[in-house]
Tab-separated table of C-alpha atoms and ligand atoms in Angstrom:
chain	number	residue	atom	x	y	z
A	21	MET	CA	0.000	0.000	0.000
A	22	ARG	CA	1.268	3.491	-0.801
A	23	ALA	CA	0.025	6.867	0.465
A	24	ILE	CA	-0.132	8.275	-3.074
A	25	ASP	CA	-2.543	5.507	-4.195
A	26	ILE	CA	-4.841	6.196	-1.227
A	27	ILE	CA	-4.820	9.928	-2.017
A	28	ARG	CA	-5.556	9.184	-5.693
A	29	GLN	CA	-8.441	6.832	-4.829
A	30	LYS	CA	-10.089	9.460	-2.640
A	31	ARG	CA	-9.371	12.236	-5.165
A	32	ASP	CA	-11.247	10.160	-7.761
A	33	GLY	CA	-14.199	9.619	-5.433
A	34	ALA	CA	-13.686	5.990	-4.391
A	35	ALA	CA	-14.634	4.716	-0.943
A	36	LEU	CA	-11.476	3.701	0.947
A	37	SER	CA	-11.174	0.271	2.526
A	38	ASP	CA	-10.823	0.069	6.324
A	39	GLU	CA	-7.247	-1.145	5.780
A	40	ALA	CA	-6.380	1.854	3.611
A	41	VAL	CA	-7.752	4.303	6.195
A	42	ARG	CA	-5.841	2.598	9.000
A	43	PHE	CA	-2.637	2.419	6.954
A	44	PHE	CA	-2.825	6.144	6.238
A	45	ILE	CA	-3.489	7.169	9.856
A	46	ASP	CA	-0.936	4.776	11.383
A	47	ARG	CA	1.816	5.862	8.994
A	48	TYR	CA	0.963	9.534	9.386
A	49	THR	CA	1.068	9.250	13.195
A	50	ALA	CA	4.435	7.497	12.972
A	51	GLY	CA	5.816	10.354	10.852
A	52	GLU	CA	6.232	8.104	7.794
A	53	ILE	CA	3.653	10.002	5.727
A	54	PRO	CA	4.608	13.705	5.472
A	55	ASP	CA	2.269	16.624	6.109
A	56	TYR	CA	2.078	17.500	2.388
A	57	GLN	CA	0.570	14.095	1.561
A	58	ALA	CA	-1.759	14.218	4.567
A	59	ALA	CA	-2.865	17.715	3.471
A	60	ALA	CA	-3.665	16.442	-0.029
A	61	TRP	CA	-5.598	13.514	1.442
A	62	LEU	CA	-7.557	15.804	3.783
A	63	MET	CA	-8.552	18.020	0.861
A	64	ALA	CA	-9.613	14.965	-1.135
A	65	VAL	CA	-11.781	13.826	1.816
A	66	TYR	CA	-13.130	17.354	2.203
A	67	LEU	CA	-14.194	17.533	-1.448
A	68	ARG	CA	-15.275	13.914	-2.009
A	69	GLY	CA	-16.625	13.072	1.455
A	70	MET	CA	-16.642	9.733	3.224
A	71	ASP	CA	-19.490	7.292	3.765
A	72	GLU	CA	-20.419	6.094	7.233
A	73	ARG	CA	-18.277	2.955	7.082
A	74	GLU	CA	-15.199	4.954	6.103
A	75	THR	CA	-15.914	7.569	8.809
A	76	SER	CA	-16.274	4.817	11.378
A	77	ALA	CA	-12.979	3.278	10.234
A	78	LEU	CA	-11.332	6.713	10.521
A	79	THR	CA	-12.787	7.163	14.035
A	80	CYS	CA	-11.354	3.816	15.187
A	81	ALA	CA	-7.962	4.413	13.557
A	82	LEU	CA	-7.688	7.823	15.267
A	83	ALA	CA	-8.836	6.452	18.646
A	84	ASP	CA	-6.334	3.563	18.368
A	85	SER	CA	-3.442	5.937	17.645
A	86	GLY	CA	-2.859	6.358	21.397
A	87	ALA	CA	-3.865	5.167	24.855
A	88	GLN	CA	-7.526	4.596	25.756
A	89	LEU	CA	-9.277	4.741	29.117
A	90	ASP	CA	-11.625	2.125	30.484
A	91	PHE	CA	-13.820	2.850	33.503
A	92	SER	CA	-15.721	-0.438	33.491
A	93	PHE	CA	-13.973	-1.408	36.783
A	94	LEU	CA	-16.051	1.293	38.522
A	95	GLY	CA	-19.274	-0.603	37.861
A	96	ARG	CA	-21.048	2.706	37.132
A	97	THR	CA	-22.128	4.303	33.867
A	98	VAL	CA	-19.611	7.051	33.160
A	99	VAL	CA	-21.042	9.789	30.943
A	100	ASP	CA	-19.489	12.582	28.933
A	101	LYS	CA	-20.696	15.484	26.854
A	102	HIS	CA	-19.194	17.253	23.893
A	103	SER	CA	-20.075	20.495	22.183
A	104	THR	CA	-18.948	21.006	18.610
A	105	GLY	CA	-17.980	24.536	19.603
A	106	GLY	CA	-19.703	27.864	19.976
A	107	VAL	CA	-19.397	31.390	21.329
A	108	GLY	CA	-20.077	31.896	25.041
A	109	ASP	CA	-20.638	28.156	25.480
A	110	LYS	CA	-19.773	27.562	29.116
A	111	THR	CA	-22.303	24.752	29.630
A	112	THR	CA	-19.642	22.206	30.671
A	113	LEU	CA	-18.689	24.354	33.678
A	114	VAL	CA	-22.297	24.321	34.853
A	115	LEU	CA	-23.379	20.871	33.780
A	116	LEU	CA	-20.592	18.742	35.174
A	117	PRO	CA	-20.777	19.908	38.818
A	118	LEU	CA	-24.570	19.953	38.543
A	119	LEU	CA	-24.672	16.332	37.390
A	120	ALA	CA	-22.009	15.273	39.885
A	121	SER	CA	-24.287	16.673	42.589
A	122	ALA	CA	-27.005	14.341	41.248
A	123	GLY	CA	-24.683	11.331	41.692
A	124	VAL	CA	-23.595	10.967	38.044
A	125	THR	CA	-20.000	9.893	37.338
A	126	LEU	CA	-18.322	12.095	34.743
A	127	ALA	CA	-14.994	11.879	32.937
A	128	LYS	CA	-14.330	14.659	30.488
A	129	MET	CA	-11.427	15.418	28.279
A	130	SER	CA	-11.666	18.978	26.988
A	131	GLY	CA	-9.844	21.167	24.529
A	132	ARG	CA	-8.499	24.690	24.411
A	133	GLY	CA	-10.297	27.322	22.360
A	134	LEU	CA	-9.440	27.614	18.691
A	135	GLY	CA	-10.494	30.395	16.328
A	136	HIS	CA	-13.629	32.255	17.402
A	137	THR	CA	-14.847	29.376	19.630
A	138	GLY	CA	-13.882	29.002	23.290
A	139	GLY	CA	-12.573	25.925	25.108
A	140	THR	CA	-13.228	24.588	28.605
A	141	ILE	CA	-9.551	24.146	29.459
A	142	ASP	CA	-8.835	27.861	28.904
A	143	LYS	CA	-11.777	28.753	31.149
A	144	LEU	CA	-10.570	26.428	33.923
A	145	SER	CA	-7.035	27.849	33.572
A	146	CYS	CA	-8.379	31.135	35.000
A	147	ILE	CA	-8.824	29.488	38.407
A	148	PRO	CA	-5.661	29.957	40.494
A	149	GLY	CA	-3.945	26.627	41.150
A	150	PHE	CA	-6.390	24.561	39.072
A	151	ARG	CA	-4.589	21.693	37.359
A	152	THR	CA	-5.880	21.174	33.819
A	153	GLU	CA	-3.294	18.553	32.846
A	154	LEU	CA	-3.881	15.358	34.795
A	155	ALA	CA	-1.786	12.296	34.015
A	156	ARG	CA	-3.866	9.367	32.814
A	157	ASP	CA	-3.864	7.426	36.094
A	158	GLU	CA	-4.482	10.606	38.085
A	159	PHE	CA	-7.487	11.369	35.879
A	160	ALA	CA	-8.879	7.854	36.357
A	161	ARG	CA	-8.278	8.072	40.138
A	162	GLN	CA	-10.015	11.441	40.367
A	163	VAL	CA	-13.040	10.045	38.518
A	164	ALA	CA	-13.139	6.991	40.789
A	165	GLU	CA	-12.765	8.985	44.019
A	166	THR	CA	-14.793	12.138	43.388
A	167	GLY	CA	-17.069	11.171	40.487
A	168	LEU	CA	-15.901	14.100	38.344
A	169	ALA	CA	-12.694	15.035	36.550
A	170	ILE	CA	-11.870	17.256	33.588
A	171	THR	CA	-8.493	17.216	31.912
A	172	GLY	CA	-6.880	18.608	28.794
A	173	GLN	CA	-6.113	16.341	25.883
A	174	SER	CA	-3.028	14.380	26.927
A	175	PRO	CA	-0.363	13.912	24.254
A	176	ASP	CA	-0.552	10.131	24.534
A	177	MET	CA	-4.304	10.052	23.771
A	178	VAL	CA	-5.552	10.345	20.181
A	179	PRO	CA	-2.247	11.869	18.971
A	180	ALA	CA	-3.342	11.367	15.358
A	181	ASP	CA	-6.272	13.756	15.865
A	182	GLY	CA	-3.971	16.354	17.420
A	183	LYS	CA	-1.682	16.224	14.376
A	184	LEU	CA	-4.480	16.113	11.819
A	185	TYR	CA	-6.497	18.873	13.505
A	186	ALA	CA	-3.507	21.243	13.374
A	187	LEU	CA	-3.119	20.455	9.673
A	188	ARG	CA	-6.851	20.898	8.968
A	189	ASP	CA	-6.714	24.260	10.663
A	190	VAL	CA	-4.205	25.576	8.106
A	191	THR	CA	-5.556	23.799	5.010
A	192	ALA	CA	-9.211	24.964	5.132
A	193	THR	CA	-10.440	21.446	5.856
A	194	VAL	CA	-12.003	21.875	9.320
A	195	ASP	CA	-15.672	22.173	8.365
A	196	SER	CA	-16.110	18.720	6.847
A	197	ILE	CA	-18.835	16.501	8.290
A	198	PRO	CA	-16.881	13.184	8.214
A	199	LEU	CA	-13.671	14.813	9.474
A	200	ILE	CA	-15.448	16.535	12.378
A	201	ALA	CA	-17.419	13.374	13.218
A	202	ALA	CA	-14.285	11.198	13.312
A	203	SER	CA	-12.301	13.825	15.242
A	204	VAL	CA	-14.973	14.250	17.930
A	205	MET	CA	-15.945	10.587	18.235
A	206	SER	CA	-12.347	9.302	18.375
A	207	LYS	CA	-11.740	11.461	21.459
A	208	LYS	CA	-14.999	10.356	23.063
A	209	ILE	CA	-14.227	6.683	22.414
A	210	ALA	CA	-10.672	7.014	23.795
A	211	ALA	CA	-11.888	8.846	26.924
A	212	GLY	CA	-13.842	5.769	27.958
A	213	ALA	CA	-17.361	7.049	28.825
A	214	LYS	CA	-20.224	4.709	27.952
A	215	GLY	CA	-22.909	7.389	27.662
A	216	LEU	CA	-22.353	10.356	25.341
A	217	LEU	CA	-24.346	13.521	24.915
A	218	LEU	CA	-23.376	15.506	21.843
A	219	ASP	CA	-24.334	19.169	21.562
A	220	VAL	CA	-24.132	19.964	17.849
A	221	LYS	CA	-24.147	23.715	17.390
A	222	VAL	CA	-25.713	25.309	14.318
A	223	GLY	CA	-25.644	28.947	13.218
A	224	SER	CA	-23.270	31.798	12.498
A	225	GLY	CA	-21.037	31.004	15.503
A	226	ALA	CA	-20.769	27.276	14.732
A	227	PHE	CA	-18.873	25.114	12.244
A	228	MET	CA	-22.222	23.968	10.836
A	229	ARG	CA	-24.155	26.862	9.321
A	230	SER	CA	-27.277	25.006	8.105
A	231	LEU	CA	-29.716	22.888	10.072
A	232	SER	CA	-29.504	20.091	7.479
A	233	ASP	CA	-25.685	19.881	7.819
A	234	ALA	CA	-25.890	19.964	11.623
A	235	ALA	CA	-28.555	17.238	11.639
A	236	ALA	CA	-26.430	15.122	9.262
A	237	LEU	CA	-23.380	15.534	11.532
A	238	ALA	CA	-25.467	14.650	14.588
A	239	ALA	CA	-26.927	11.542	12.917
A	240	LEU	CA	-23.505	10.365	11.749
A	241	MET	CA	-21.940	10.746	15.216
A	242	VAL	CA	-24.873	9.033	16.928
A	243	SER	CA	-24.664	6.133	14.505
A	244	ILE	CA	-20.894	5.748	14.979
A	245	GLY	CA	-21.245	6.005	18.769
A	246	LYS	CA	-23.899	3.308	18.863
A	247	SER	CA	-21.978	1.016	16.522
A	248	LEU	CA	-19.028	1.276	18.937
A	249	GLY	CA	-21.144	0.342	21.946
A	250	ARG	CA	-21.816	3.823	23.394
A	251	ARG	CA	-25.252	5.099	24.316
A	252	THR	CA	-25.273	8.257	22.285
A	253	VAL	CA	-27.766	11.113	22.019
A	254	ALA	CA	-27.255	14.328	20.059
A	255	LEU	CA	-29.082	17.625	20.335
A	256	VAL	CA	-28.806	20.220	17.594
A	257	THR	CA	-28.818	23.600	19.347
A	258	ALA	CA	-28.893	27.212	18.162
A	259	MET	CA	-25.692	29.245	17.912
A	260	GLU	CA	-26.877	32.347	16.036
A	261	GLN	CA	-26.163	34.598	19.022
A	262	PRO	CA	-23.707	33.947	21.888
A	263	LEU	CA	-24.985	31.753	24.710
A	264	GLY	CA	-25.611	33.709	27.918
A	265	GLN	CA	-24.157	37.138	28.559
A	266	ALA	CA	-20.427	36.475	28.758
A	267	VAL	CA	-17.861	35.715	26.063
A	268	GLY	CA	-14.260	35.237	27.199
A	269	ASN	CA	-12.636	32.985	29.726
A	270	HIS	CA	-12.794	34.592	33.166
A	271	LEU	CA	-16.178	36.234	32.468
A	272	GLU	CA	-17.563	32.834	31.469
A	273	VAL	CA	-16.363	31.259	34.726
A	274	ILE	CA	-18.159	34.019	36.646
A	275	GLU	CA	-21.312	33.453	34.581
A	276	ALA	CA	-21.134	29.684	35.152
A	277	LEU	CA	-20.958	30.294	38.920
A	278	GLN	CA	-24.062	32.475	38.671
A	279	ALA	CA	-25.856	29.709	36.759
A	280	LEU	CA	-24.837	27.204	39.448
A	281	ARG	CA	-26.643	29.469	41.920
A	282	GLY	CA	-29.748	29.157	39.753
A	283	GLU	CA	-29.343	32.773	38.602
A	284	GLY	CA	-28.284	34.553	35.430
A	285	ALA	CA	-29.129	34.338	31.744
A	286	ALA	CA	-32.275	32.398	30.873
A	287	ASP	CA	-30.888	30.804	27.679
A	288	LEU	CA	-27.824	29.387	29.459
A	289	ARG	CA	-29.892	28.034	32.323
A	290	ASP	CA	-32.462	26.534	29.978
A	291	LEU	CA	-29.860	24.796	27.813
A	292	CYS	CA	-28.011	23.439	30.866
A	293	LEU	CA	-31.231	22.004	32.292
A	294	HIS	CA	-32.119	20.445	28.936
A	295	LEU	CA	-28.680	18.906	28.329
A	296	GLY	CA	-28.419	17.884	31.972
A	297	ALA	CA	-31.771	16.110	31.942
A	298	GLU	CA	-30.667	14.142	28.869
A	299	MET	CA	-27.475	13.158	30.696
A	300	LEU	CA	-29.397	12.002	33.777
A	301	LEU	CA	-31.397	9.724	31.478
A	302	LEU	CA	-28.214	8.457	29.792
A	303	ALA	CA	-26.696	7.682	33.202
A	304	ASP	CA	-29.869	5.791	34.219
A	305	LYS	CA	-30.416	8.152	37.148
A	306	GLU	CA	-33.903	9.112	35.953
A	307	ARG	CA	-36.434	7.627	33.558
A	308	ASP	CA	-38.500	10.683	32.807
A	309	PHE	CA	-37.232	13.901	31.202
A	310	ALA	CA	-39.503	16.253	33.175
A	311	ALA	CA	-38.573	14.591	36.479
A	312	ALA	CA	-34.872	14.832	35.556
A	313	ARG	CA	-35.200	18.530	34.786
A	314	HIS	CA	-37.078	19.146	38.007
A	315	ARG	CA	-34.401	17.374	40.040
A	316	LEU	CA	-31.650	19.479	38.471
A	317	THR	CA	-33.616	22.691	39.098
A	318	SER	CA	-33.790	21.796	42.813
A	319	LEU	CA	-30.043	21.072	42.966
A	320	LEU	CA	-29.354	24.539	41.569
A	321	ALA	CA	-31.797	26.210	43.942
A	322	ASP	CA	-30.630	24.574	47.201
A	323	GLY	CA	-26.865	25.156	46.742
A	324	THR	CA	-25.962	21.481	46.215
A	325	ALA	CA	-24.622	22.093	42.691
A	326	LEU	CA	-22.505	25.034	43.849
A	327	GLN	CA	-21.040	22.892	46.630
A	328	ALA	CA	-20.122	20.242	44.018
A	329	MET	CA	-18.304	22.996	42.079
A	330	ARG	CA	-16.282	23.898	45.194
A	331	ARG	CA	-15.349	20.219	45.659
A	332	PHE	CA	-14.426	19.816	42.007
A	333	ILE	CA	-12.187	22.915	41.992
A	334	ALA	CA	-10.433	21.924	45.225
A	335	GLY	CA	-10.074	18.309	43.999
A	336	GLN	CA	-8.026	19.506	41.038
A	337	GLY	CA	-5.869	21.817	43.169
A	338	GLY	CA	-7.755	25.064	42.473
A	339	ASP	CA	-8.686	27.874	44.854
A	340	ALA	CA	-12.352	27.160	45.629
A	341	ARG	CA	-12.676	30.597	47.266
A	342	ILE	CA	-13.280	31.993	43.739
A	343	VAL	CA	-16.816	30.607	44.018
A	344	ASP	CA	-17.702	33.245	46.607
A	345	ASP	CA	-15.103	35.838	45.623
A	346	PRO	CA	-14.758	35.883	41.797
A	347	ASP	CA	-12.306	38.834	41.946
A	348	ARG	CA	-9.744	36.187	42.871
A	349	LEU	CA	-9.863	35.216	39.175
A	350	GLY	CA	-8.218	38.575	38.422
A	351	VAL	CA	-9.526	41.981	37.419
A	352	PRO	CA	-8.969	43.211	33.831
A	353	ARG	CA	-6.991	46.442	33.566
A	354	ALA	CA	-8.695	47.885	30.471
A	355	LYS	CA	-12.409	48.386	29.879
A	356	GLY	CA	-14.543	49.884	27.105
A	357	GLU	CA	-18.246	50.289	26.367
A	358	LEU	CA	-20.381	49.861	23.280
A	359	LEU	CA	-23.516	52.017	23.221
A	360	ALA	CA	-26.588	51.666	21.003
A	361	ASN	CA	-26.668	54.111	18.108
A	362	SER	CA	-30.406	53.794	17.444
A	363	ASP	CA	-33.743	53.064	19.119
A	364	GLY	CA	-35.667	49.867	18.468
A	365	TYR	CA	-35.364	46.149	19.068
A	366	LEU	CA	-32.278	44.025	18.768
A	367	THR	CA	-32.948	41.765	15.771
A	368	ARG	CA	-29.449	40.238	15.378
A	369	LEU	CA	-26.432	39.668	17.616
A	370	ASP	CA	-24.156	37.693	15.358
A	371	ALA	CA	-22.277	35.022	17.311
A	372	ARG	CA	-19.404	34.872	14.835
A	373	ALA	CA	-18.772	38.620	14.966
A	374	ALA	CA	-18.963	38.574	18.780
A	375	GLY	CA	-16.472	35.678	18.837
A	376	ASP	CA	-14.138	37.543	16.491
A	377	ALA	CA	-14.381	40.649	18.691
A	378	ALA	CA	-13.481	38.580	21.776
A	379	MET	CA	-10.500	37.208	19.838
A	380	ALA	CA	-9.431	40.739	18.935
A	381	LEU	CA	-9.433	41.506	22.665
A	382	GLY	CA	-7.027	38.592	23.139
A	383	ALA	CA	-9.489	35.984	24.459
A	384	GLY	CA	-8.757	33.427	21.720
A	385	ARG	CA	-5.928	32.091	19.647
A	386	LYS	CA	-5.397	31.998	15.905
A	387	ARG	CA	-2.947	29.109	16.101
A	388	LYS	CA	-2.552	26.266	18.539
A	389	GLY	CA	-0.024	27.372	21.149
A	390	ASP	CA	-0.747	31.132	20.890
A	391	ALA	CA	-0.959	32.916	24.256
A	392	VAL	CA	-4.418	33.914	25.505
A	393	ASP	CA	-5.430	36.876	27.681
A	394	LEU	CA	-7.586	35.025	30.222
A	395	LEU	CA	-9.081	38.310	31.471
A	396	ALA	CA	-10.190	39.460	28.003
A	397	GLY	CA	-13.861	39.230	27.073
A	398	ILE	CA	-17.229	40.811	26.491
A	399	ARG	CA	-20.266	41.174	28.720
A	400	LEU	CA	-23.471	41.497	26.717
A	401	TYR	CA	-26.280	43.523	28.259
A	402	LYS	CA	-28.788	43.097	25.417
A	403	LYS	CA	-29.778	39.959	23.537
A	404	CYS	CA	-32.004	39.403	20.487
A	405	GLY	CA	-35.548	40.614	21.082
A	406	ASP	CA	-34.604	43.188	23.760
A	407	ALA	CA	-35.797	46.785	23.407
A	408	VAL	CA	-32.950	49.280	23.101
A	409	SER	CA	-32.760	53.092	23.360
A	410	ARG	CA	-30.149	55.194	21.639
A	411	GLY	CA	-27.153	55.655	23.973
A	412	GLU	CA	-27.995	52.608	26.095
A	413	LEU	CA	-25.213	50.199	27.089
A	414	LEU	CA	-25.060	47.205	24.724
A	415	ALA	CA	-21.854	45.609	25.933
A	416	GLU	CA	-18.712	46.054	28.003
A	417	LEU	CA	-15.343	44.970	26.651
A	418	PHE	CA	-12.448	43.914	28.894
A	419	SER	CA	-8.803	43.125	28.338
A	420	SER	CA	-5.388	43.360	29.930
A	421	GLY	CA	-4.212	45.993	27.443
A	422	PRO	CA	-6.111	49.163	26.393
A	423	GLU	CA	-4.875	48.964	22.763
A	424	THR	CA	-7.211	46.056	21.939
A	425	ILE	CA	-10.433	47.762	23.065
A	426	ALA	CA	-11.159	50.118	20.121
A	427	PRO	CA	-10.536	47.587	17.292
A	428	ALA	CA	-12.582	44.955	19.157
A	429	ALA	CA	-15.436	47.426	19.741
A	430	ALA	CA	-15.487	48.227	16.000
A	431	LEU	CA	-15.785	44.499	15.229
A	432	LEU	CA	-18.440	43.961	17.886
A	433	GLU	CA	-20.528	46.786	16.465
A	434	THR	CA	-20.898	44.802	13.224
A	435	ALA	CA	-22.630	42.014	15.209
A	436	TYR	CA	-25.703	44.142	15.900
A	437	ALA	CA	-28.803	44.901	13.822
A	438	PHE	CA	-31.904	46.773	15.015
A	439	GLY	CA	-35.514	46.819	13.810
A	440	ASP	CA	-38.925	48.256	14.693
A	441	SER	CA	-40.290	45.107	16.271
A	442	ALA	CA	-38.914	42.233	18.286
A	443	PRO	CA	-38.146	39.119	16.210
A	444	GLN	CA	-39.903	35.937	17.252
A	445	ALA	CA	-37.652	33.965	19.613
A	446	GLY	CA	-36.755	30.592	18.112
A	447	PRO	CA	-36.207	27.432	20.156
A	448	LEU	CA	-32.746	26.745	21.602
A	449	VAL	CA	-32.940	22.998	21.022
A	450	LEU	CA	-33.759	22.426	17.375
A	451	GLU	CA	-33.518	18.656	16.972
A	452	ARG	CA	-32.924	15.537	19.024
A	453	VAL	CA	-31.150	12.668	17.306
A	454	VAL	CA	-31.047	9.188	18.839
B	16	URA	N1	-14.209	19.706	17.551
B	16	URA	C1	-13.349	18.666	17.407
B	16	URA	O1	-12.934	18.045	18.384
B	16	URA	N2	-12.977	18.313	16.163
B	16	URA	C2	-13.401	18.954	15.060
B	16	URA	O2	-13.017	18.567	13.973
B	16	URA	C3	-14.287	20.045	15.221
B	16	URA	C4	-14.692	20.392	16.493
């Protein structure tokens, strides 16, 4: 078998055999296939696609490129969730402690933010002392002892995805349904959870721009998950405007803490309760969706979820005092304001433009490895449908350096559109795929 023949087959639209897919991934991981051939192959896959069998073979080859975790010795259903990436998406920070407080066992491997989308590991890095890189046995021990652990992608797990993702990022091959499905599912399979909830984002701030593409991605991932023995449910959820009121790492931690108190933005709370109820069902802790949602609402209201957050932070070495004193996360030195320039109703708050503005403040990275300003971000005071008067505060912008504020504010301004009447609010959860 030769790499050039596999590239040619895919270029010409053939379906690759399982052996060919595995050969390509194994040799690429070992450094025997160079980046220029892998780049050509990725573009061929991007343009020609892959059927479900090929995507499943790619998922397994990626997952097998490194170590895999197995929690079956715990005798409990370990569950995990994954979002395909959005703007202001801090649901993991709310959901995991909330579910841990309901007795669910959770093992999550998370990524750093890339491009205009944020990542859980960057958000957790804001917490003084918090250890985001747990060794494999430490991660497994933390899950066994406390029922909840989150760690960054370790270099010995799914190394092929790490290499390929970096290459996709610079070859315009990220937004491909089979490549995203295999990338996401390989990490979920390697991380060892038996129940998976996938939050597939659709809209301007997501990789998938159309509902039909998002539904196709969701269906493909659910099918692969099930075929590999995982209980898998996917929800397609809206990402036209940022989720909640905060975009940027330390602001999102503060907003997650508010949500864990049962307070804060209605859309964030609603999505967390919806995703959380699905996860309670996946973990066999409840049979009925409404009862699951009700139970989670009570855990937010009575402080149990917040207490689980304190335990989780302390368990991974972090300063749990940030829960009651968020200034311990740091206070940004520079601040700016964006004011409304007309009266009316907010008809659009484009998630992509808001994400780009947060990046311009320093909250994100263009390339893997770039430094991030953890205190940079945006607080949104108006969301779609809100009435606005000229001169009213739309958003505050924060960063560690004043020079980023004006260019970011100019970008953020492009996110907004106003009209004479409030647009009809659409649902947050658009489809459920099982
Ligand atoms: N998230 C991933 O883990 N992989 C992708 O390809 C896209 C989003």
